[in-house]
PDB file of C-alpha atoms in Angstrom:
ATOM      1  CA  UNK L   1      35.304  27.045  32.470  1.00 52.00           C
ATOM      2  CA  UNK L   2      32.825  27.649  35.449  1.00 59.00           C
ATOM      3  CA  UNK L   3      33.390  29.730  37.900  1.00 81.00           C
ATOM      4  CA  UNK L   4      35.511  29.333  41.261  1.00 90.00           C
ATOM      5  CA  UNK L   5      31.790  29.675  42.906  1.00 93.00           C
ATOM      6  CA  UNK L   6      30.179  27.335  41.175  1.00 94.00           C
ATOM      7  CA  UNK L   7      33.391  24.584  40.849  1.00 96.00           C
ATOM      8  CA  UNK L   8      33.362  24.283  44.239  1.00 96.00           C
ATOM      9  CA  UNK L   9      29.614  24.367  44.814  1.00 97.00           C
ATOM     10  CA  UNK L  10      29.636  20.760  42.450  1.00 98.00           C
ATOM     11  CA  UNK L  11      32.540  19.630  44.241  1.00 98.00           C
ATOM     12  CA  UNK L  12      30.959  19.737  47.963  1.00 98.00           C
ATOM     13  CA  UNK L  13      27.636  18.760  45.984  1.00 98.00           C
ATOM     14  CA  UNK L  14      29.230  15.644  45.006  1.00 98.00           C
ATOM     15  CA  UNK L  15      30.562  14.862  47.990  1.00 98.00           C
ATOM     16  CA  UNK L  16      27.717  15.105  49.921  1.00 98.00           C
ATOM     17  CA  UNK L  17      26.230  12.856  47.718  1.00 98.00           C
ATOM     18  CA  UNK L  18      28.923  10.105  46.982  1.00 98.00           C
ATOM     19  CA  UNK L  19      28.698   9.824  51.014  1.00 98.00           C
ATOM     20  CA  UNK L  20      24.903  10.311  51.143  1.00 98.00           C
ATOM     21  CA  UNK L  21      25.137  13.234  53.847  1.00 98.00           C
ATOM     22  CA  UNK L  22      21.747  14.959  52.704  1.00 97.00           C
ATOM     23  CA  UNK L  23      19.507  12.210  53.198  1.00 97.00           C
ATOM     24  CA  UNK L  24      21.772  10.642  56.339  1.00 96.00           C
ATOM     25  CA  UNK L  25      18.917   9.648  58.417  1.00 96.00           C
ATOM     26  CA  UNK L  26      17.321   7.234  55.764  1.00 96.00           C
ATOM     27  CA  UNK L  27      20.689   5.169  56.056  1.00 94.00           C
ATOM     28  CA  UNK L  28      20.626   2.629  58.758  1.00 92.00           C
ATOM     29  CA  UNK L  29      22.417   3.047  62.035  1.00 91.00           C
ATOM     30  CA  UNK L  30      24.488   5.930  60.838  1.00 96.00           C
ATOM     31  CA  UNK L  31      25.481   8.726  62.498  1.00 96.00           C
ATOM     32  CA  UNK L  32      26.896  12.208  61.614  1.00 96.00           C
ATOM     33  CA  UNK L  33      30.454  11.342  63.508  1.00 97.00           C
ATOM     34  CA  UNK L  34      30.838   7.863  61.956  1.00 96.00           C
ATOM     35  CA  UNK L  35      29.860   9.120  58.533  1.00 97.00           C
ATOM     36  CA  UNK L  36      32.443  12.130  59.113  1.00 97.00           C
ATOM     37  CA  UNK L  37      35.300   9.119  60.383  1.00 97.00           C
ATOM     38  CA  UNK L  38      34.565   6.996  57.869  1.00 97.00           C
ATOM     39  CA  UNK L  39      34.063   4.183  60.546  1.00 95.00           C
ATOM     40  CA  UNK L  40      30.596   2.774  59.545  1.00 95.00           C
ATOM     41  CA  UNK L  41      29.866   0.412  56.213  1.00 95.00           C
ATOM     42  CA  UNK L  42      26.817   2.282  54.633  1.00 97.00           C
ATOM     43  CA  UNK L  43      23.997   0.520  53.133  1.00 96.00           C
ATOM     44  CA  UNK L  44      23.309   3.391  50.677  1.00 97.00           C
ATOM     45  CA  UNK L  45      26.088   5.138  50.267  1.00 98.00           C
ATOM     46  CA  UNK L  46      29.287   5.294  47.451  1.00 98.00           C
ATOM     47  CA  UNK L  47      31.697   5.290  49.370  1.00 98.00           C
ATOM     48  CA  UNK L  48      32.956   4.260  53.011  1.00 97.00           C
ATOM     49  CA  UNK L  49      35.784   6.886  53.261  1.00 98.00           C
ATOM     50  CA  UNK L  50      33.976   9.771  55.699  1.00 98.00           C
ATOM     51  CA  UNK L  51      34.289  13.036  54.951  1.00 98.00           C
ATOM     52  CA  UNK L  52      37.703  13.476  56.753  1.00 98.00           C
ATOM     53  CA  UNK L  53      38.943  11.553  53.996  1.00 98.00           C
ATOM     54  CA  UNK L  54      37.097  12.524  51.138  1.00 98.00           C
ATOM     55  CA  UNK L  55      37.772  15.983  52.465  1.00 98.00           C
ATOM     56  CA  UNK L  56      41.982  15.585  52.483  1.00 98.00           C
ATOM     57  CA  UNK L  57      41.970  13.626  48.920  1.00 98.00           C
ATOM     58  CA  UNK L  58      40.310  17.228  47.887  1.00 98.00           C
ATOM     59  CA  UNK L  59      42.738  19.567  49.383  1.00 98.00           C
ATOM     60  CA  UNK L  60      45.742  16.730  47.923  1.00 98.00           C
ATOM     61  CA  UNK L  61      44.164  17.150  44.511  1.00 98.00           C
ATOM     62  CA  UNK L  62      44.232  20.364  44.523  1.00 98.00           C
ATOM     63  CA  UNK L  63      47.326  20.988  45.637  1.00 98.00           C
ATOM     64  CA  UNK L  64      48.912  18.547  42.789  1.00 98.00           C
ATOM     65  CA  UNK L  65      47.267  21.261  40.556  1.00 98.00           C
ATOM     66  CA  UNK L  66      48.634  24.015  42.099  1.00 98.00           C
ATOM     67  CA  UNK L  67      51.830  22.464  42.021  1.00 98.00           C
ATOM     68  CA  UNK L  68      51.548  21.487  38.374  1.00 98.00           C
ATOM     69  CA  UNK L  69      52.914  17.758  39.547  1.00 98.00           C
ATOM     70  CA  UNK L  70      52.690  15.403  36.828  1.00 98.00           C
ATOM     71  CA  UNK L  71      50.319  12.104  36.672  1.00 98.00           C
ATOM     72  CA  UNK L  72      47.219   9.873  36.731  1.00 99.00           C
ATOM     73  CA  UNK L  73      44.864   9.231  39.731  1.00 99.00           C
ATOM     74  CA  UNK L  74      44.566   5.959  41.233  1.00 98.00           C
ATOM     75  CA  UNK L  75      42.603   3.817  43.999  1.00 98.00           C
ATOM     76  CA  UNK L  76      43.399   0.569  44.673  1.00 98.00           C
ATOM     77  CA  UNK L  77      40.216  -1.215  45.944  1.00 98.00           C
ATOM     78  CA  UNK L  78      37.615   1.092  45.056  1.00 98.00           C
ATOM     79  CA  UNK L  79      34.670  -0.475  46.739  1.00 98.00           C
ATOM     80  CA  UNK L  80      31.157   1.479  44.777  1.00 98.00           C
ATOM     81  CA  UNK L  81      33.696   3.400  43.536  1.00 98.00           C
ATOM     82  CA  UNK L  82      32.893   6.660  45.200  1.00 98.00           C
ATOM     83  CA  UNK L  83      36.281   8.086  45.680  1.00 98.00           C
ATOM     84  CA  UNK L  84      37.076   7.577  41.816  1.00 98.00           C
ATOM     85  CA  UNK L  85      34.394   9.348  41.131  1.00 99.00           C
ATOM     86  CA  UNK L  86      35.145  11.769  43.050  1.00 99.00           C
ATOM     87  CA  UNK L  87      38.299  12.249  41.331  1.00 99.00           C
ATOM     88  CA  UNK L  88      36.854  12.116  37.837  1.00 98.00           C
ATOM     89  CA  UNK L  89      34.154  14.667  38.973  1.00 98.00           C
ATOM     90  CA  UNK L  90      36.963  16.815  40.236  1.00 98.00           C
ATOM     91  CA  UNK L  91      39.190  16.486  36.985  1.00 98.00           C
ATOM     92  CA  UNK L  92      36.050  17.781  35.014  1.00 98.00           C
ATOM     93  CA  UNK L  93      35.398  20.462  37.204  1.00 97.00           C
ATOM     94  CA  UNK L  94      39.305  21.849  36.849  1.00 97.00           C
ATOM     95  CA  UNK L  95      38.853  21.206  32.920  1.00 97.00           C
ATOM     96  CA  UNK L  96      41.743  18.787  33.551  1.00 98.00           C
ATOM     97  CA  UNK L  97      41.843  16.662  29.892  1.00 98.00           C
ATOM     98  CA  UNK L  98      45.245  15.137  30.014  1.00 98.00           C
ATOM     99  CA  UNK L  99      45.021  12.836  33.039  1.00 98.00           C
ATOM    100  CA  UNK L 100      43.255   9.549  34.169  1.00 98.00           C
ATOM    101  CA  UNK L 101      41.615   7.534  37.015  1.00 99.00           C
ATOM    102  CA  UNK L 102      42.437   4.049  37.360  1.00 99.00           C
ATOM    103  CA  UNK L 103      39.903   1.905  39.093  1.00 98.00           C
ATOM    104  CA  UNK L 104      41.943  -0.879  40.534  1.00 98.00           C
ATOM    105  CA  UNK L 105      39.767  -3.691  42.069  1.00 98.00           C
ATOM    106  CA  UNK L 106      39.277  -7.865  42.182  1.00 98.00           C
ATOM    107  CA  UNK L 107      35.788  -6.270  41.913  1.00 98.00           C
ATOM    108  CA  UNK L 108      35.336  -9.731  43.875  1.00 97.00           C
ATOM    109  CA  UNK L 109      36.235  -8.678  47.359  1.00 96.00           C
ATOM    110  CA  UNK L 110      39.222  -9.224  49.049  1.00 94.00           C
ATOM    111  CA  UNK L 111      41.720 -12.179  48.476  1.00 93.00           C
ATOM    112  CA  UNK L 112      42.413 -14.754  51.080  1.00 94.00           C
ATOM    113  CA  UNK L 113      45.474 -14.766  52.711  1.00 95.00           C
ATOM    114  CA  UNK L 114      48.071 -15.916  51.092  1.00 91.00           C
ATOM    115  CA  UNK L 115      50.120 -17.170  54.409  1.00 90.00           C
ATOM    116  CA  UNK L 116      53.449 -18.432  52.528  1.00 89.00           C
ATOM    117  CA  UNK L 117      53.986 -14.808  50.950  1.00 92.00           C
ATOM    118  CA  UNK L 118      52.662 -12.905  54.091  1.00 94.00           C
ATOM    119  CA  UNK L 119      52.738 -14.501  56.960  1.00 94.00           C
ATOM    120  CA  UNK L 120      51.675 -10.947  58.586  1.00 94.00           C
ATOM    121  CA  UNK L 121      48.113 -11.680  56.859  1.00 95.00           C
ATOM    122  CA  UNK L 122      47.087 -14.898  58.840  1.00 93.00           C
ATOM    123  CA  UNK L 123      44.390 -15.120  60.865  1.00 90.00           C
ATOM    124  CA  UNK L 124      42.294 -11.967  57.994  1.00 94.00           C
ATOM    125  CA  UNK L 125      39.074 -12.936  57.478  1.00 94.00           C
ATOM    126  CA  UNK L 126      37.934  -9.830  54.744  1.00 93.00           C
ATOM    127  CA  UNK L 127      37.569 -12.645  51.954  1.00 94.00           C
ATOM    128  CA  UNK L 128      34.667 -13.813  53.783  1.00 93.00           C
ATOM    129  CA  UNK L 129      32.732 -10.762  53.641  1.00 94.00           C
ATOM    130  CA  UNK L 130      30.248 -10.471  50.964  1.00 95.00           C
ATOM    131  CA  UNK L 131      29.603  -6.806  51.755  1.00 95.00           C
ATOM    132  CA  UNK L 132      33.044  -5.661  50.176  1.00 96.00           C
ATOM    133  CA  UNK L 133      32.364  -7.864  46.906  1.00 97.00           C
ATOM    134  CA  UNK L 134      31.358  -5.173  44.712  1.00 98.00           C
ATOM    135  CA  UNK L 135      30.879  -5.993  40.840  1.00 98.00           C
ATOM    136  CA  UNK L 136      32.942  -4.362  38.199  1.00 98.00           C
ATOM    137  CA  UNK L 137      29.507  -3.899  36.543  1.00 98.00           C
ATOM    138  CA  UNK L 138      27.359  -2.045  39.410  1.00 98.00           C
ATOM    139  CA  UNK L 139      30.917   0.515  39.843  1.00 98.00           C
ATOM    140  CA  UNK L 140      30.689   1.355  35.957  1.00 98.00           C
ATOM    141  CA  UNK L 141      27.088   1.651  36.680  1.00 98.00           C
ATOM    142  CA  UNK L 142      27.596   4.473  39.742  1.00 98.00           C
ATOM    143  CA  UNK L 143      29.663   6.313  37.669  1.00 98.00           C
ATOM    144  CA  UNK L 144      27.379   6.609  34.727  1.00 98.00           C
ATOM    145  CA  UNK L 145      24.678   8.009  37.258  1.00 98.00           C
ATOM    146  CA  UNK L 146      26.895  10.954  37.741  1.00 98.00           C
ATOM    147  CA  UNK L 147      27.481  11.180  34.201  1.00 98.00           C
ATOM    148  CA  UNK L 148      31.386  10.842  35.326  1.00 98.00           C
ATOM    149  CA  UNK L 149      32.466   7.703  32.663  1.00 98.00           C
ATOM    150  CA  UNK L 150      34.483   8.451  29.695  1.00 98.00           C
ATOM    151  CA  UNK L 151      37.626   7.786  28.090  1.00 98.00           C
ATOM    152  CA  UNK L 152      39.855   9.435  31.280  1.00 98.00           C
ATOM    153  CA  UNK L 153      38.767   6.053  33.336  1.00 98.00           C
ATOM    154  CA  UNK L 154      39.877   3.126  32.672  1.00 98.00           C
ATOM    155  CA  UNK L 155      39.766  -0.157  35.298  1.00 98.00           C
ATOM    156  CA  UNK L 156      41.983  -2.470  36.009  1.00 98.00           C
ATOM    157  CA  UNK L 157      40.344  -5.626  37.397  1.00 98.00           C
ATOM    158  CA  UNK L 158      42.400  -8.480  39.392  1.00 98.00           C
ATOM    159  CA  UNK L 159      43.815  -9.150  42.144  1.00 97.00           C
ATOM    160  CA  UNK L 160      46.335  -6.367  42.110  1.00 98.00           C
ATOM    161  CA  UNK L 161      49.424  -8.550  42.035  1.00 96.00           C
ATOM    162  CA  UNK L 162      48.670  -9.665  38.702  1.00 97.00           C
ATOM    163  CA  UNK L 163      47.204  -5.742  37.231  1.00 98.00           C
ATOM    164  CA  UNK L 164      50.062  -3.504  38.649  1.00 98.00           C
ATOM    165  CA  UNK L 165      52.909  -4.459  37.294  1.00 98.00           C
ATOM    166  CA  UNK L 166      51.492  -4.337  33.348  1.00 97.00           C
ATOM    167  CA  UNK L 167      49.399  -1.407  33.956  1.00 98.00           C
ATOM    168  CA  UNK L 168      50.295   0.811  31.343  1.00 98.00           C
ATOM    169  CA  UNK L 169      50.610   3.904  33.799  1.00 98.00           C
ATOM    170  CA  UNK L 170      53.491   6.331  33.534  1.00 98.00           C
ATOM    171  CA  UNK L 171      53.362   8.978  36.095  1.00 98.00           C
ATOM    172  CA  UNK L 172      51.266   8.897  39.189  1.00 99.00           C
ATOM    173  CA  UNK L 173      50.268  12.062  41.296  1.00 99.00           C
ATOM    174  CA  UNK L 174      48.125  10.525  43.544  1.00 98.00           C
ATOM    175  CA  UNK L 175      48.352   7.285  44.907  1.00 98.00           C
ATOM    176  CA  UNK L 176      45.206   6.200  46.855  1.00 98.00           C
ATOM    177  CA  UNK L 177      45.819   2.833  48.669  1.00 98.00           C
ATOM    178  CA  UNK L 178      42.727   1.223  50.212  1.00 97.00           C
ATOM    179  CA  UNK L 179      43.392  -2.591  50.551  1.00 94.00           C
ATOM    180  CA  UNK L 180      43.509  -3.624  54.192  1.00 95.00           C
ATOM    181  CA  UNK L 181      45.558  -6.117  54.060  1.00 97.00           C
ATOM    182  CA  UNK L 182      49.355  -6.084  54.111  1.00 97.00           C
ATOM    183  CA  UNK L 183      49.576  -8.693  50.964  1.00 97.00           C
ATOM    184  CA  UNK L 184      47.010  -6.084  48.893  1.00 97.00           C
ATOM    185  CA  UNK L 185      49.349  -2.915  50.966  1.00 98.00           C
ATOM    186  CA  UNK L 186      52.695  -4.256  49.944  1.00 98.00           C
ATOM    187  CA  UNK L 187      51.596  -4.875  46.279  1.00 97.00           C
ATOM    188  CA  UNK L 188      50.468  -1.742  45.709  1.00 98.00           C
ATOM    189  CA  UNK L 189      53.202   0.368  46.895  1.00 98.00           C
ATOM    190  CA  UNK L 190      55.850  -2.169  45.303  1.00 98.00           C
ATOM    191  CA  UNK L 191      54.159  -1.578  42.161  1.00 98.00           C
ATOM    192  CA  UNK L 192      53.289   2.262  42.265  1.00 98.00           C
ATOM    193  CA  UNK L 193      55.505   4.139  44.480  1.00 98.00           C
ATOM    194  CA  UNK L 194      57.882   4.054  41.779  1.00 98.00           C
ATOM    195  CA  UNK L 195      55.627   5.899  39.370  1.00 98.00           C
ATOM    196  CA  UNK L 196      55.023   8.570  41.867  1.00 98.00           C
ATOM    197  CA  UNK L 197      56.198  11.565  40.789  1.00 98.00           C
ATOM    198  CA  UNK L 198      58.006  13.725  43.874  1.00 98.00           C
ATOM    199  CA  UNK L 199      55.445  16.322  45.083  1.00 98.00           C
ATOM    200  CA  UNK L 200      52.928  13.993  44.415  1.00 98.00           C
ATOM    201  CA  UNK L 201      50.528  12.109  47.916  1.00 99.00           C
ATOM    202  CA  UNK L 202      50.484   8.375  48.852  1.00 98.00           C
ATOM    203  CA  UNK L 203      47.067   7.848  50.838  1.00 98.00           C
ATOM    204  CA  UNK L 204      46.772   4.894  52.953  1.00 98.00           C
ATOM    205  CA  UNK L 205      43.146   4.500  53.650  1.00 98.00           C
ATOM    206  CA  UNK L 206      43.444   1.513  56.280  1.00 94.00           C
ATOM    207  CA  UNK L 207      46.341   2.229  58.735  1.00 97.00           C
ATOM    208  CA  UNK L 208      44.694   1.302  61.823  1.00 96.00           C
ATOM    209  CA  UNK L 209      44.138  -2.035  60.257  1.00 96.00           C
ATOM    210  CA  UNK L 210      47.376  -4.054  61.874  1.00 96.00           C
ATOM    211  CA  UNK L 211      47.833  -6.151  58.720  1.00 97.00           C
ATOM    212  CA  UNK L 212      47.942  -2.398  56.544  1.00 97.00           C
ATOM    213  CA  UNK L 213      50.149  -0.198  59.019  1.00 98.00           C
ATOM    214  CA  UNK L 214      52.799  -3.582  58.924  1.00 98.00           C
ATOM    215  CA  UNK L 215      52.871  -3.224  55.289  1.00 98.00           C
ATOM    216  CA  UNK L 216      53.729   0.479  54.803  1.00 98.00           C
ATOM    217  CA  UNK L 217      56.164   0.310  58.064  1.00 98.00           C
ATOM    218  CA  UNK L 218      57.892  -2.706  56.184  1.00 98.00           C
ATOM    219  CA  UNK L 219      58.083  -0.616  52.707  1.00 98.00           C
ATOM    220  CA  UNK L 220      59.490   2.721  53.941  1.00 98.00           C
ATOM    221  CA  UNK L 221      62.196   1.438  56.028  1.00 98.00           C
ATOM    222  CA  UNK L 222      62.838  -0.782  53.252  1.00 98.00           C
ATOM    223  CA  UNK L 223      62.827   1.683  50.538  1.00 98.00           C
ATOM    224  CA  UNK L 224      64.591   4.229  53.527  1.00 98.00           C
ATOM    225  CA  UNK L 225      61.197   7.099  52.987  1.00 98.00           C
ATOM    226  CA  UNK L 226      61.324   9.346  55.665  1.00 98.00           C
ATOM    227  CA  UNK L 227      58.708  11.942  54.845  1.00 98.00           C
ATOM    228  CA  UNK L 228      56.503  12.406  57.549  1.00 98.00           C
ATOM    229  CA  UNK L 229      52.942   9.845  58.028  1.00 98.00           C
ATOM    230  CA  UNK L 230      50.613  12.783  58.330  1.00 98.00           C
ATOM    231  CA  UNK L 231      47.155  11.497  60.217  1.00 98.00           C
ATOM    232  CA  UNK L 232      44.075  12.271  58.667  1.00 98.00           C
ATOM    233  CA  UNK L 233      41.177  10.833  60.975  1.00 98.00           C
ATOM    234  CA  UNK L 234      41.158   7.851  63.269  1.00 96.00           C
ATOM    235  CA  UNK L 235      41.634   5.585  60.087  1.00 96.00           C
ATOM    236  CA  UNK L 236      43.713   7.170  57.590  1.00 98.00           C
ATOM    237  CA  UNK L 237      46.965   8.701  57.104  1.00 98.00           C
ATOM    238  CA  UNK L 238      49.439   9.821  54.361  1.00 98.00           C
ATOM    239  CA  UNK L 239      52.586  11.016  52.887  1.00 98.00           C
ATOM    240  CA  UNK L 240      53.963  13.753  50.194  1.00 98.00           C
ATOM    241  CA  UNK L 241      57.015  12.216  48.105  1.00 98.00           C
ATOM    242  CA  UNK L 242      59.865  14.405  48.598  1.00 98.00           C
ATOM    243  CA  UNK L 243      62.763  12.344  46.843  1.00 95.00           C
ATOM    244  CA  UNK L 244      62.880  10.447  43.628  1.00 92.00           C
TER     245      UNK L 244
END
């Protein structure tokens, strides 16, 4: 087992990596504060999420250790796949063998609105964006450059309406939801807040997105979760299960 030192020396290592922070002023047309917000789409980068972000799913990971709450990792819509890798590179670090990432992405981009299910979705136009249309193939790829894929990752490709509900995962500590849409939103949290285990952190990535903040709003009151939306940056927010 490393040291504290040196754990935490690869962690912030790999962070500044995933988000390309060393070498910031080869990327185009970013800047230290949108890199830290996690409000620009990097050419270079891993991931989109900012440091904020990256940051918080640290300190939420750490605490589910501390905490000894039980379960898996998950992202759904991973993008490169930075934050997963992240979390894999952060299980290996702790020495943590008995839980998983799941990778869950269309690894196609985003679906198109599906108007007669979620009316709240018309008028989205993230289906058209080839940027976000990331192959399954070049995320497996970014994760073997950081010597992060093995056996504790496994991907679930699809649009997640069809992948949650069969995916064979029983206990979930932390939920990363990062779908922008309410149709991707509601899925999600229909299919995995169940599996949360109490203790354990629901991250929603995209709450300033209209369609996203609708979703969650609609699921709490409906599900009557009162635990406290606790902001994270400009973008993202989240929440610590406190009841079963």
């Amino acid at each position: 087992m490393p040291s504290d030192t040196a754990k935490e020396l690869y962690l912030e290592l790999l962070k500044k990596t995933i988000l390309f922070e060393i070498w910031l002023e080869h990327e185009p047309g970013a800047t230290v504060e949108n890199r830290k917000q996690g409000l620009d789409w990097p050419m270079i980068a891993h991931s989109m999420i900012g440091r904020l972000r990256m940051d918080s799913l640290h300190q939420h990971m750490n605490s589910v250790l501390a905490d000894n709450i039980e379960g898996d990792f998950i992202e759904t819509g991973v993008w490169r796949g930075g934050a997963c890798i992240f979390m894999r590179g952060f299980l290996k670090a702790n020495g943590v063998e008995d839980r998983r990432v799941w990778v869950a992405d269309s690894f196609e981009g985003l679906p198109a609105p599906d108007e007669a299910r979620y009316p709240v979705d018309r008028g989205a136009i993230f289906h058209e964006q080839e940027f976000l249309k990331v192959s399954l193939s070049e995320v497996i790829k970014n994760f073997q450059r950081y010597d992060l894929l093995d056996d504790q990752v496994r991907f679930l490709k699809g649009w997640f309406e069809d992948t949650l509900p069969t995916a064979p995962i029983e206990k979930i500590a932390i939920a990363r939801l990062d779908g922008d849409m309410y149709s991707s939103t509601m899925d999600s949290l229909t299919n995995l807040y169940p599996k949360v285990s109490v203790g354990g952190y629901v991250i929603i990535d995209d709450y300033s997105i209209g369609y996203c903040s609708a979703a969650v709003h609609d699921y709490r009151q409906a599900h009557n979760i009162e635990d406290p939306l606790i902001p994270i940056d400009t973008t993202g927010v989240y929440w610590r299960k406190t009841k079963p």
